[in-house]
mmCIF file of C-alpha atoms in Angstrom:
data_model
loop_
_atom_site.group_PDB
_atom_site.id
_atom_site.type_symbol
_atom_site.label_atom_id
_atom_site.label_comp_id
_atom_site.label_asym_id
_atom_site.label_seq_id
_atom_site.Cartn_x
_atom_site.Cartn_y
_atom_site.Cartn_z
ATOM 1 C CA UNK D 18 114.099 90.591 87.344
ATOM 2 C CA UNK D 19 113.025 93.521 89.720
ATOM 3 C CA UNK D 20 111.092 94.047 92.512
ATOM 4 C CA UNK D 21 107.861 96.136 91.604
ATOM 5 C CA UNK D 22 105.311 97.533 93.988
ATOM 6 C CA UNK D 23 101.564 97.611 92.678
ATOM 7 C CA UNK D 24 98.830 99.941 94.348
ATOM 8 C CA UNK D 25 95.544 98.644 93.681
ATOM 9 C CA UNK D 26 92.476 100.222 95.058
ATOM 10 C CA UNK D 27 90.467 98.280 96.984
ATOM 11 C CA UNK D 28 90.949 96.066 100.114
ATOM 12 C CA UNK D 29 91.634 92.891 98.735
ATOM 13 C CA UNK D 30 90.858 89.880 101.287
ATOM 14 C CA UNK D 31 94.369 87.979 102.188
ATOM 15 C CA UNK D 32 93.546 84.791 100.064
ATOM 16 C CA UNK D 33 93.896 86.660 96.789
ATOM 17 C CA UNK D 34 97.483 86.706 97.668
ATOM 18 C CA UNK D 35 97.940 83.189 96.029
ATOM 19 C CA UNK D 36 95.704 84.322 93.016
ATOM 20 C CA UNK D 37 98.623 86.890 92.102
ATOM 21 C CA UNK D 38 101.551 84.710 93.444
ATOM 22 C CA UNK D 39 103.655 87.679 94.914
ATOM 23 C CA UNK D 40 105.780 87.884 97.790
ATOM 24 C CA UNK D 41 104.255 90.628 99.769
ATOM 25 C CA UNK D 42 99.817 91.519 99.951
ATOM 26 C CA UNK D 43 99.315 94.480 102.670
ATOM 27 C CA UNK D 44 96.714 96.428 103.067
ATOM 28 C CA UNK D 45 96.978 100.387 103.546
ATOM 29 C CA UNK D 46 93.319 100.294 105.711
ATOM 30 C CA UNK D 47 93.958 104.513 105.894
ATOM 31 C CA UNK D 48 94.049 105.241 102.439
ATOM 32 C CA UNK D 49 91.476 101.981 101.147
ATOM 33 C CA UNK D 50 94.527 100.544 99.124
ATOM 34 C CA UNK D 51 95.836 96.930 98.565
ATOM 35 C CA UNK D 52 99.841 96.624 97.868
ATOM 36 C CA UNK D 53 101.647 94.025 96.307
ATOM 37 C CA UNK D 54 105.339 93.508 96.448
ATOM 38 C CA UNK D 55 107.150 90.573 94.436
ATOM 39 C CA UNK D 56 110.071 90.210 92.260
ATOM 40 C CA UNK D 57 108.850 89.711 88.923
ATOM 41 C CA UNK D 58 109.977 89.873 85.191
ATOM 42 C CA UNK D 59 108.060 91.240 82.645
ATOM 43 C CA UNK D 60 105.600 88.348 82.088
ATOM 44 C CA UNK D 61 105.018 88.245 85.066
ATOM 45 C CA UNK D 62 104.142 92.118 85.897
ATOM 46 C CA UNK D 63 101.824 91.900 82.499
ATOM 47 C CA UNK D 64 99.518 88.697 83.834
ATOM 48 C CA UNK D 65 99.422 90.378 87.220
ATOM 49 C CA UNK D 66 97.993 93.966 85.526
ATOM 50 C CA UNK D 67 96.109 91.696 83.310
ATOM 51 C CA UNK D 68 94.177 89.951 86.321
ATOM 52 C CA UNK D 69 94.263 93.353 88.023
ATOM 53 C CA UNK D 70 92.145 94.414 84.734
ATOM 54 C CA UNK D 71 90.292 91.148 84.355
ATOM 55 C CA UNK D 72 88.682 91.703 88.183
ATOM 56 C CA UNK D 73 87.355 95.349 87.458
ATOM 57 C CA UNK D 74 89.971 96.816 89.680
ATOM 58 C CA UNK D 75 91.207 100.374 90.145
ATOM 59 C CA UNK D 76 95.177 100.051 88.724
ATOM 60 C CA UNK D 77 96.850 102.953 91.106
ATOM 61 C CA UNK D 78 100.475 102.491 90.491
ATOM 62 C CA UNK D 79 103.215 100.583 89.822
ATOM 63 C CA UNK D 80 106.608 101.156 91.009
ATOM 64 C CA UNK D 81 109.540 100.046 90.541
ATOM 65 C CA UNK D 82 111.241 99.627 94.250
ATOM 66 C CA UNK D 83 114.493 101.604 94.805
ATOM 67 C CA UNK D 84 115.717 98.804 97.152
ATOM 68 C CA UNK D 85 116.707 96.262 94.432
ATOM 69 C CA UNK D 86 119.830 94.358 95.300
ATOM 70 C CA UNK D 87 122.022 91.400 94.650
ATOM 71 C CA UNK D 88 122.694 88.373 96.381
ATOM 72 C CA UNK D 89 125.528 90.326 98.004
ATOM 73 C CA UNK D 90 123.907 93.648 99.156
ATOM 74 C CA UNK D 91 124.944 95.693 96.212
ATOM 75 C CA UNK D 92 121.878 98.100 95.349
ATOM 76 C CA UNK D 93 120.997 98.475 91.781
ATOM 77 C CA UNK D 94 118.310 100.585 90.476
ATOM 78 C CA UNK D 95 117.378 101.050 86.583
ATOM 79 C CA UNK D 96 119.105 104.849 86.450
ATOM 80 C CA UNK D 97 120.653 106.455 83.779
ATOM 81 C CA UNK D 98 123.329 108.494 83.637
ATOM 82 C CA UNK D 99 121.297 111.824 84.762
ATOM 83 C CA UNK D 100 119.395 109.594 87.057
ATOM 84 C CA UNK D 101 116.306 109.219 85.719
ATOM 85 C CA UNK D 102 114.339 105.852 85.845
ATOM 86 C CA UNK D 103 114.523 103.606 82.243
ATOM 87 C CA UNK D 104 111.863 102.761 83.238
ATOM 88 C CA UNK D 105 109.625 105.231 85.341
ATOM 89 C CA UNK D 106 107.572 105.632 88.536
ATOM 90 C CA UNK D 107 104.308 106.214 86.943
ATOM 91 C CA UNK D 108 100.981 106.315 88.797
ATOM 92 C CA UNK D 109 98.613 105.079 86.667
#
């Protein structure tokens, strides 16, 4: 699993938090933007975006956070060779 970071915009009230069952719901009041932060796998990324899409919201990103680790403190991120994401950071 990895930790992803979702921009969504709108200022979600605090009680959705346990409607997308993630670790972290903030609120970026500045730039009108809701952030969630939760270790997921990939069925779980897909039924958030798919309640993200289901609710009429504006989908701004999702990231994948560079501050994965293990148990231990080792960092891993999902880099290839010429360090480029398997992945990607794409704003969406």
């Amino acid at each position: 699993m990895n930790i992803y970071e979702i921009r969504i915009r709108s200022l979600l009230a605090l009680t959705w938090q346990a409607t997308f069952d993630v670790e972290a719901f903030t609120h970026d009041t500045k730039q009108g933007e809701t952030r969630l932060r939760s270790e997921l796998d990939q069925a779980q990324l897909l039924g958030i975006l798919n309640r993200i899409h289901d609710m009429g919201l504006t989908l701004l990103a999702v990231n994948l956070a560079e501050d994965d680790t293990d148990d231990a403190g080792n960092c891993f991120t999902n880099r290839d060779e010429r360090g480029e994401s398997e992945i990607g950071h794409s704003a969406l």
